[in-house]
């Protein structure tokens, strides 16, 4: 059994959950809205299903609901920030606003953010930048549990390290929907395995290995402890190339930000930390305003003229699936599977709230 709720209703209930967990109403609402937007965008892995984990992390002391971003390095275009284990939905947005001030003044900003709690859907930050007509790149590592195997490795060594690139398309009277590429460098996001496991579904071959390093289609291998007390692992996307990008995300998001890389055995803590390196560029400041707008339009139009391959729906550009999902789910509501809803209700019970 699943439950279907409107985005407004769901946001209200999740806001109440976070308020009961000692968040201020403002923080609770901002975090809930971010999670619901992930559901609306079709990414249930980064939606309200994360809320129970956030509540546990607050109760354990690994997530500080009152923390704000702190500036550690402030040097022209360079900003070194610390999220001080605050909500990624709060400190991540604060960090982007600080970066935007620099882009307005200087044309670009290289910003690193260490010690943020889970930043959620990274595309949210790229969407903030493209709304302003700016390009943004994000390289992120995940400090939680080593859930992804190295290419040709037999166990989990690092996280699902997302990479995201947002590019505005066109300008003036001819602004088109932006290109927003935003993905985990594992074959699929870990949260999608949680959702599949909760729904009792198998997943496609080629995504997972079990706790002994053998291929499996059981998503539970990365969700619940296995026969040997350990976990299986997700495989990297794109073979050696995707693995290389994942390592780059770990080194840029973890080592360069100062937040740290993963190089130890897993523990049972519920907090998830992200480190992020972001680069935001104003194309006008690079002297490319007209040519950039014309060339982005020309290339996107050229791609769209491609005939659909047999039995396909034709060319789709990054960002489109999320926009379509938002339109459909705003109209039809958001479906929450039974196991996820029970976890949310249990999280409510932990903080004295009946959801
Ligand atoms: P995914 O595999 O669904 O890929 C999403 C990207 O591919 C989007 O840019 C989408 O527009 C594009 N896309 C989808 N279908 C397409 C098609 N047919 N043609 C062209 N482009 C297409 O995403 P994912 O890897 O499951 O990641 C989901 C979310 O999880 C992302 O928002 C990511 O930021 C987030 N994430 C966050 C963390 C974290 O620790 N904060 C870790 C991993 C992932």
Tab-separated table of C-alpha atoms and ligand atoms in Angstrom:
chain	number	residue	atom	x	y	z
A	1	UNK	CA	0.000	0.000	0.000
A	2	UNK	CA	1.244	3.468	-0.806
A	3	UNK	CA	-0.040	6.899	0.094
A	4	UNK	CA	-0.526	9.812	-2.324
A	5	UNK	CA	-0.279	13.360	-0.995
A	6	UNK	CA	-0.214	16.779	-2.580
A	7	UNK	CA	3.168	18.512	-2.391
A	8	UNK	CA	1.657	21.164	-0.070
A	9	UNK	CA	0.265	18.585	2.345
A	10	UNK	CA	3.495	16.575	2.322
A	11	UNK	CA	5.612	19.692	2.890
A	12	UNK	CA	3.394	20.694	5.827
A	13	UNK	CA	3.682	17.269	7.489
A	14	UNK	CA	7.456	17.053	7.043
A	15	UNK	CA	7.829	20.622	8.353
A	16	UNK	CA	5.922	19.569	11.503
A	17	UNK	CA	8.247	16.554	11.857
A	18	UNK	CA	11.348	18.761	11.811
A	19	UNK	CA	9.771	21.311	14.178
A	20	UNK	CA	9.074	18.442	16.616
A	21	UNK	CA	12.754	17.480	16.255
A	22	UNK	CA	13.729	20.926	17.620
A	23	UNK	CA	14.280	22.780	14.337
A	24	UNK	CA	13.134	26.377	14.090
A	25	UNK	CA	9.993	26.755	11.917
A	26	UNK	CA	12.079	28.545	9.226
A	27	UNK	CA	14.704	25.783	9.057
A	28	UNK	CA	12.049	23.055	9.198
A	29	UNK	CA	10.112	24.619	6.318
A	30	UNK	CA	13.200	25.190	4.122
A	31	UNK	CA	14.450	21.615	4.581
A	32	UNK	CA	10.982	20.120	4.046
A	33	UNK	CA	10.448	22.214	0.883
A	34	UNK	CA	13.807	21.039	-0.503
A	35	UNK	CA	12.976	17.370	0.124
A	36	UNK	CA	9.510	17.702	-1.393
A	37	UNK	CA	10.999	19.435	-4.454
A	38	UNK	CA	13.250	16.374	-4.916
A	39	UNK	CA	10.124	14.154	-4.831
A	40	UNK	CA	8.386	16.490	-7.266
A	41	UNK	CA	11.428	16.325	-9.556
A	42	UNK	CA	11.145	12.527	-9.716
A	43	UNK	CA	14.075	11.846	-7.357
A	44	UNK	CA	12.331	10.052	-4.474
A	45	UNK	CA	15.803	8.877	-3.393
A	46	UNK	CA	16.481	12.446	-2.217
A	47	UNK	CA	12.981	13.311	-1.097
A	48	UNK	CA	11.090	13.008	2.169
A	49	UNK	CA	12.371	9.433	2.586
A	50	UNK	CA	15.565	11.086	3.881
A	51	UNK	CA	13.675	12.791	6.735
A	52	UNK	CA	13.866	9.825	9.199
A	53	UNK	CA	17.616	9.700	8.698
A	54	UNK	CA	17.899	13.439	9.343
A	55	UNK	CA	15.848	13.044	12.553
A	56	UNK	CA	18.142	10.202	13.719
A	57	UNK	CA	21.211	12.294	12.863
A	58	UNK	CA	19.855	15.206	14.951
A	59	UNK	CA	19.049	12.879	17.886
A	60	UNK	CA	22.562	11.368	17.650
A	61	UNK	CA	24.138	14.834	17.575
A	62	UNK	CA	25.707	14.486	14.117
A	63	UNK	CA	23.449	17.106	12.520
A	64	UNK	CA	23.200	20.571	14.065
A	65	UNK	CA	19.836	22.104	13.061
A	66	UNK	CA	20.949	25.586	14.145
A	67	UNK	CA	24.286	25.721	12.303
A	68	UNK	CA	25.070	28.280	9.609
A	69	UNK	CA	27.846	28.452	7.078
A	70	UNK	CA	31.159	29.914	8.314
A	71	UNK	CA	33.689	31.677	6.083
A	72	UNK	CA	37.183	30.226	6.522
A	73	UNK	CA	38.956	31.575	3.441
A	74	UNK	CA	37.914	34.800	1.736
A	75	UNK	CA	40.235	35.771	-1.057
A	76	UNK	CA	38.760	37.476	-4.105
A	77	UNK	CA	37.116	34.844	-6.258
A	78	UNK	CA	38.036	32.144	-3.754
A	79	UNK	CA	35.729	31.262	-0.894
A	80	UNK	CA	36.495	28.441	1.551
A	81	UNK	CA	33.383	27.678	3.613
A	82	UNK	CA	32.501	25.342	6.470
A	83	UNK	CA	28.977	24.005	6.884
A	84	UNK	CA	29.590	23.179	10.570
A	85	UNK	CA	27.469	19.979	10.286
A	86	UNK	CA	24.340	22.022	9.567
A	87	UNK	CA	21.529	20.987	7.229
A	88	UNK	CA	22.847	20.963	3.641
A	89	UNK	CA	19.527	22.511	2.617
A	90	UNK	CA	20.438	25.527	4.801
A	91	UNK	CA	24.237	25.850	4.650
A	92	UNK	CA	24.357	24.795	0.980
A	93	UNK	CA	21.940	27.568	0.007
A	94	UNK	CA	23.826	30.080	2.208
A	95	UNK	CA	27.080	29.017	0.521
A	96	UNK	CA	25.604	29.530	-2.938
A	97	UNK	CA	24.389	33.021	-1.993
A	98	UNK	CA	27.890	33.927	-0.802
A	99	UNK	CA	29.296	32.613	-4.093
A	100	UNK	CA	26.692	34.622	-6.041
A	101	UNK	CA	27.850	37.848	-4.362
A	102	UNK	CA	31.354	37.154	-5.709
A	103	UNK	CA	30.076	36.333	-9.177
A	104	UNK	CA	28.202	39.675	-9.212
A	105	UNK	CA	31.373	41.527	-8.190
A	106	UNK	CA	34.090	39.547	-9.951
A	107	UNK	CA	32.439	37.482	-12.674
A	108	UNK	CA	33.188	34.081	-11.160
A	109	UNK	CA	33.656	32.263	-7.893
A	110	UNK	CA	35.424	29.097	-6.833
A	111	UNK	CA	33.740	28.005	-3.630
A	112	UNK	CA	34.478	25.020	-1.443
A	113	UNK	CA	32.101	23.815	1.252
A	114	UNK	CA	33.313	21.368	3.919
A	115	UNK	CA	31.378	19.605	6.707
A	116	UNK	CA	27.895	20.127	5.405
A	117	UNK	CA	25.304	17.579	6.404
A	118	UNK	CA	23.607	15.923	3.385
A	119	UNK	CA	23.167	18.487	0.596
A	120	UNK	CA	20.269	16.598	-0.984
A	121	UNK	CA	19.728	16.984	-4.720
A	122	UNK	CA	22.765	18.863	-6.032
A	123	UNK	CA	20.808	20.091	-9.068
A	124	UNK	CA	19.037	22.480	-6.685
A	125	UNK	CA	22.233	24.560	-6.484
A	126	UNK	CA	22.769	24.526	-10.255
A	127	UNK	CA	19.148	25.614	-10.718
A	128	UNK	CA	19.814	28.596	-8.410
A	129	UNK	CA	22.763	29.611	-10.638
A	130	UNK	CA	21.122	29.115	-14.051
A	131	UNK	CA	18.136	31.182	-12.874
A	132	UNK	CA	20.623	34.056	-12.725
A	133	UNK	CA	22.009	33.255	-16.184
A	134	UNK	CA	25.186	31.692	-14.782
A	135	UNK	CA	27.035	28.452	-15.402
A	136	UNK	CA	27.751	26.258	-12.380
A	137	UNK	CA	29.766	23.105	-11.790
A	138	UNK	CA	29.664	20.987	-8.620
A	139	UNK	CA	31.892	18.104	-7.529
A	140	UNK	CA	30.696	16.403	-4.348
A	141	UNK	CA	31.906	13.607	-2.061
A	142	UNK	CA	29.853	11.712	0.499
A	143	UNK	CA	31.039	10.767	3.992
A	144	UNK	CA	28.566	8.198	5.256
A	145	UNK	CA	29.275	4.610	4.323
A	146	UNK	CA	31.557	3.255	1.569
A	147	UNK	CA	28.764	2.029	-0.673
A	148	UNK	CA	30.368	2.164	-4.138
A	149	UNK	CA	33.011	-0.252	-5.451
A	150	UNK	CA	36.053	0.992	-7.355
A	151	UNK	CA	36.068	-0.112	-11.013
A	152	UNK	CA	37.138	-3.785	-10.841
A	153	UNK	CA	37.150	-3.672	-7.031
A	154	UNK	CA	35.131	-6.201	-4.998
A	155	UNK	CA	33.779	-4.086	-2.131
A	156	UNK	CA	32.496	-0.600	-1.321
A	157	UNK	CA	35.240	2.042	-0.905
A	158	UNK	CA	33.553	5.451	-1.298
A	159	UNK	CA	30.156	7.136	-1.661
A	160	UNK	CA	27.826	7.911	-4.567
A	161	UNK	CA	29.749	11.172	-5.205
A	162	UNK	CA	27.411	13.299	-7.332
A	163	UNK	CA	28.538	15.576	-10.146
A	164	UNK	CA	26.397	18.404	-11.480
A	165	UNK	CA	26.681	20.954	-14.309
A	166	UNK	CA	24.112	23.674	-14.962
A	167	UNK	CA	24.216	25.757	-18.163
A	168	UNK	CA	21.687	28.466	-19.126
A	169	UNK	CA	20.493	28.312	-22.735
A	170	UNK	CA	19.807	31.442	-24.797
A	171	UNK	CA	19.210	34.971	-23.533
A	172	UNK	CA	16.870	37.964	-23.716
A	173	UNK	CA	13.636	37.153	-25.552
A	174	UNK	CA	14.896	33.699	-26.409
A	175	UNK	CA	15.717	32.113	-23.058
A	176	UNK	CA	15.126	28.357	-23.149
A	177	UNK	CA	14.943	25.820	-20.355
A	178	UNK	CA	18.448	25.282	-18.928
A	179	UNK	CA	20.640	22.212	-19.235
A	180	UNK	CA	20.953	20.732	-15.725
A	181	UNK	CA	22.993	17.550	-15.583
A	182	UNK	CA	22.930	16.103	-12.087
A	183	UNK	CA	23.778	12.520	-11.269
A	184	UNK	CA	25.393	10.134	-8.809
A	185	UNK	CA	28.633	8.582	-10.137
A	186	UNK	CA	27.369	5.164	-9.053
A	187	UNK	CA	25.195	3.307	-11.582
A	188	UNK	CA	22.215	4.564	-9.560
A	189	UNK	CA	21.791	6.648	-6.401
A	190	UNK	CA	21.948	4.684	-3.113
A	191	UNK	CA	18.550	6.119	-2.127
A	192	UNK	CA	16.998	4.480	-5.207
A	193	UNK	CA	18.130	1.124	-3.792
A	194	UNK	CA	16.443	2.028	-0.468
A	195	UNK	CA	13.232	2.832	-2.346
A	196	UNK	CA	13.440	-0.410	-4.417
A	197	UNK	CA	14.202	-2.459	-1.287
A	198	UNK	CA	11.273	-0.840	0.544
A	199	UNK	CA	9.014	-1.681	-2.402
A	200	UNK	CA	10.280	-5.304	-2.451
A	201	UNK	CA	11.583	-4.927	-6.023
A	202	UNK	CA	14.654	-6.414	-7.749
A	203	UNK	CA	16.868	-4.110	-9.788
A	204	UNK	CA	18.455	-4.543	-13.220
A	205	UNK	CA	21.640	-6.612	-13.497
A	206	UNK	CA	24.956	-4.731	-13.636
A	207	UNK	CA	24.191	-2.305	-10.783
A	208	UNK	CA	25.165	-4.190	-7.634
A	209	UNK	CA	27.597	-6.686	-6.133
A	210	UNK	CA	26.823	-8.615	-2.944
A	211	UNK	CA	28.855	-8.771	0.264
A	212	UNK	CA	31.177	-11.339	-1.396
A	213	UNK	CA	31.741	-9.231	-4.521
A	214	UNK	CA	29.400	-11.288	-6.750
A	215	UNK	CA	26.815	-9.653	-9.074
A	216	UNK	CA	23.288	-9.475	-7.633
A	217	UNK	CA	19.922	-7.833	-8.364
A	218	UNK	CA	18.871	-7.606	-4.669
A	219	UNK	CA	18.870	-3.903	-3.593
A	220	UNK	CA	18.868	-4.972	0.073
A	221	UNK	CA	22.608	-5.747	-0.159
A	222	UNK	CA	23.338	-2.017	0.177
A	223	UNK	CA	20.445	-1.257	2.554
A	224	UNK	CA	20.519	-3.861	5.352
A	225	UNK	CA	23.496	-5.788	6.838
A	226	UNK	CA	24.148	-9.069	5.033
A	227	UNK	CA	25.104	-12.623	6.146
A	228	UNK	CA	28.650	-11.568	7.138
A	229	UNK	CA	27.462	-8.415	8.916
A	230	UNK	CA	28.748	-6.298	6.020
A	231	UNK	CA	27.155	-4.839	2.901
A	232	UNK	CA	27.392	-5.302	-0.826
A	233	UNK	CA	28.189	-2.338	-3.077
A	234	UNK	CA	26.941	-0.298	-6.013
A	235	UNK	CA	29.075	-0.305	-9.167
A	236	UNK	CA	30.391	2.937	-10.667
A	237	UNK	CA	28.648	4.189	-13.840
A	238	UNK	CA	30.553	4.344	-17.112
A	239	UNK	CA	33.162	1.721	-16.255
A	240	UNK	CA	36.662	3.191	-15.796
A	241	UNK	CA	35.541	6.661	-16.932
A	242	UNK	CA	32.725	6.993	-14.387
A	243	UNK	CA	35.030	5.587	-11.730
A	244	UNK	CA	37.604	8.251	-12.628
A	245	UNK	CA	34.966	10.995	-12.277
A	246	UNK	CA	33.939	9.550	-8.884
A	247	UNK	CA	37.554	9.708	-7.686
A	248	UNK	CA	37.799	13.307	-8.959
A	249	UNK	CA	34.610	14.173	-6.985
A	250	UNK	CA	36.114	12.595	-3.853
A	251	UNK	CA	39.386	14.488	-4.239
A	252	UNK	CA	37.805	17.839	-5.202
A	253	UNK	CA	34.777	17.658	-2.894
A	254	UNK	CA	36.640	16.004	0.000
A	255	UNK	CA	40.371	16.787	-0.153
A	256	UNK	CA	40.263	20.279	-1.699
A	257	UNK	CA	37.370	21.456	0.494
A	258	UNK	CA	39.084	20.278	3.689
A	259	UNK	CA	36.059	18.151	4.584
A	260	UNK	CA	38.094	14.974	4.135
A	261	UNK	CA	37.963	11.847	2.009
A	262	UNK	CA	36.632	8.431	3.002
A	263	UNK	CA	39.359	5.935	4.001
A	264	UNK	CA	38.086	3.887	6.917
A	265	UNK	CA	35.637	1.131	7.785
A	266	UNK	CA	31.941	2.027	8.090
A	267	UNK	CA	30.308	2.848	11.419
A	268	UNK	CA	26.624	2.774	12.372
A	269	UNK	CA	26.214	6.572	12.591
A	270	UNK	CA	23.214	7.993	10.723
A	271	UNK	CA	24.694	11.374	9.748
A	272	UNK	CA	25.710	11.866	6.094
A	273	UNK	CA	28.220	14.595	5.296
A	274	UNK	CA	28.989	16.130	1.928
A	275	UNK	CA	31.989	18.142	0.758
A	276	UNK	CA	31.494	20.231	-2.371
A	277	UNK	CA	33.670	22.178	-4.768
A	278	UNK	CA	31.562	24.611	-6.807
A	279	UNK	CA	32.598	26.840	-9.688
A	280	UNK	CA	30.141	29.539	-10.781
A	281	UNK	CA	30.804	31.622	-13.922
A	282	UNK	CA	28.990	34.606	-15.428
A	283	UNK	CA	29.335	34.075	-19.211
A	284	UNK	CA	29.106	37.872	-19.718
A	285	UNK	CA	32.200	38.378	-17.572
A	286	UNK	CA	34.056	35.959	-19.820
A	287	UNK	CA	33.204	38.233	-22.755
A	288	UNK	CA	30.987	35.534	-24.239
A	289	UNK	CA	27.497	36.964	-23.737
A	290	UNK	CA	26.239	37.036	-27.354
A	291	UNK	CA	28.227	34.121	-28.694
A	292	UNK	CA	27.442	32.011	-25.623
A	293	UNK	CA	23.705	32.607	-25.969
A	294	UNK	CA	23.758	31.997	-29.739
A	295	UNK	CA	25.910	28.893	-29.533
A	296	UNK	CA	23.925	27.308	-26.694
A	297	UNK	CA	20.713	27.840	-28.692
A	298	UNK	CA	22.247	26.619	-31.948
A	299	UNK	CA	23.636	23.445	-30.407
A	300	UNK	CA	20.477	22.571	-28.486
A	301	UNK	CA	18.372	23.134	-31.643
A	302	UNK	CA	20.795	20.993	-33.641
A	303	UNK	CA	20.483	18.154	-31.093
A	304	UNK	CA	16.703	18.359	-31.182
A	305	UNK	CA	16.672	17.945	-34.973
A	306	UNK	CA	18.091	14.438	-34.535
A	307	UNK	CA	15.556	11.824	-35.701
A	308	UNK	CA	14.481	9.509	-32.863
A	309	UNK	CA	16.353	6.222	-32.852
A	310	UNK	CA	14.079	3.223	-33.583
A	311	UNK	CA	11.835	2.407	-30.599
A	312	UNK	CA	12.978	5.482	-28.694
A	313	UNK	CA	11.262	8.682	-27.635
A	314	UNK	CA	13.991	10.767	-29.225
A	315	UNK	CA	16.585	13.082	-27.757
A	316	UNK	CA	16.022	14.259	-24.173
A	317	UNK	CA	18.232	16.908	-22.606
A	318	UNK	CA	19.340	16.896	-18.970
A	319	UNK	CA	16.872	18.823	-16.837
A	320	UNK	CA	13.835	17.868	-18.946
A	321	UNK	CA	12.887	14.697	-17.011
A	322	UNK	CA	12.854	16.668	-13.740
A	323	UNK	CA	10.693	19.454	-15.230
A	324	UNK	CA	8.217	16.910	-16.672
A	325	UNK	CA	8.047	15.067	-13.349
A	326	UNK	CA	7.346	18.351	-11.526
A	327	UNK	CA	4.428	19.148	-13.823
A	328	UNK	CA	2.954	15.637	-13.469
A	329	UNK	CA	3.448	15.299	-9.717
A	330	UNK	CA	2.140	18.791	-8.953
A	331	UNK	CA	-1.036	17.734	-10.753
A	332	UNK	CA	-1.348	14.128	-9.558
A	333	UNK	CA	0.340	14.256	-6.154
A	334	UNK	CA	3.391	12.457	-4.773
A	335	UNK	CA	3.213	8.717	-4.138
A	336	UNK	CA	5.073	7.554	-1.029
A	337	UNK	CA	5.593	3.801	-0.690
A	338	UNK	CA	4.318	2.104	2.434
A	339	UNK	CA	7.735	1.294	3.967
A	340	UNK	CA	8.955	4.878	3.504
A	341	UNK	CA	5.728	6.247	5.024
A	342	UNK	CA	6.094	3.904	8.007
A	343	UNK	CA	9.684	5.096	8.513
A	344	UNK	CA	8.425	8.695	8.471
A	345	UNK	CA	5.722	7.852	11.033
A	346	UNK	CA	8.298	6.077	13.223
A	347	UNK	CA	10.532	9.162	13.002
A	348	UNK	CA	7.535	11.214	14.154
A	349	UNK	CA	6.985	8.867	17.110
A	350	UNK	CA	10.631	9.342	18.165
A	351	UNK	CA	10.016	13.080	18.554
A	352	UNK	CA	6.482	12.816	19.973
A	353	UNK	CA	4.527	13.597	16.780
A	354	UNK	CA	1.722	11.599	15.203
A	355	UNK	CA	1.982	12.138	11.433
B	1	LIG	P1	19.655	9.865	-12.693
B	1	LIG	O1	20.363	8.598	-13.013
B	1	LIG	O2	18.177	9.886	-12.703
B	1	LIG	O3	20.225	10.966	-13.705
B	1	LIG	C1	19.726	12.246	-13.592
B	1	LIG	C2	20.338	13.146	-14.646
B	1	LIG	O4	20.229	12.575	-15.959
B	1	LIG	C3	19.557	14.433	-14.670
B	1	LIG	O5	20.404	15.477	-15.056
B	1	LIG	C4	18.505	14.147	-15.748
B	1	LIG	O6	17.980	15.335	-16.295
B	1	LIG	C5	19.319	13.363	-16.739
B	1	LIG	N1	18.521	12.425	-17.547
B	1	LIG	C6	17.654	11.493	-17.072
B	1	LIG	N2	17.122	10.791	-18.091
B	1	LIG	C7	17.664	11.274	-19.230
B	1	LIG	C8	17.520	10.955	-20.621
B	1	LIG	N3	16.698	9.982	-21.034
B	1	LIG	N4	18.247	11.656	-21.532
B	1	LIG	C9	19.055	12.658	-21.119
B	1	LIG	N5	19.254	13.002	-19.812
B	1	LIG	C10	18.561	12.318	-18.884
B	1	LIG	O7	20.114	10.472	-11.282
B	1	LIG	P2	20.847	9.751	-10.073
B	1	LIG	O8	22.232	9.396	-10.452
B	1	LIG	O9	19.961	8.692	-9.563
B	1	LIG	O10	20.896	10.954	-9.013
B	1	LIG	C11	19.677	11.400	-8.433
B	1	LIG	C12	19.911	12.565	-7.514
B	1	LIG	O11	20.661	12.131	-6.404
B	1	LIG	C13	20.685	13.745	-8.085
B	1	LIG	O12	19.902	14.896	-7.846
B	1	LIG	C14	21.971	13.828	-7.258
B	1	LIG	O13	22.439	15.138	-6.993
B	1	LIG	C15	21.506	13.182	-5.975
B	1	LIG	N6	22.613	12.640	-5.187
B	1	LIG	C16	22.976	13.300	-4.040
B	1	LIG	C17	23.977	12.781	-3.227
B	1	LIG	C18	24.379	13.470	-1.959
B	1	LIG	O14	25.155	12.906	-1.198
B	1	LIG	N7	23.896	14.643	-1.671
B	1	LIG	C19	24.627	11.596	-3.600
B	1	LIG	C20	24.247	10.980	-4.798
B	1	LIG	C21	23.219	11.496	-5.590
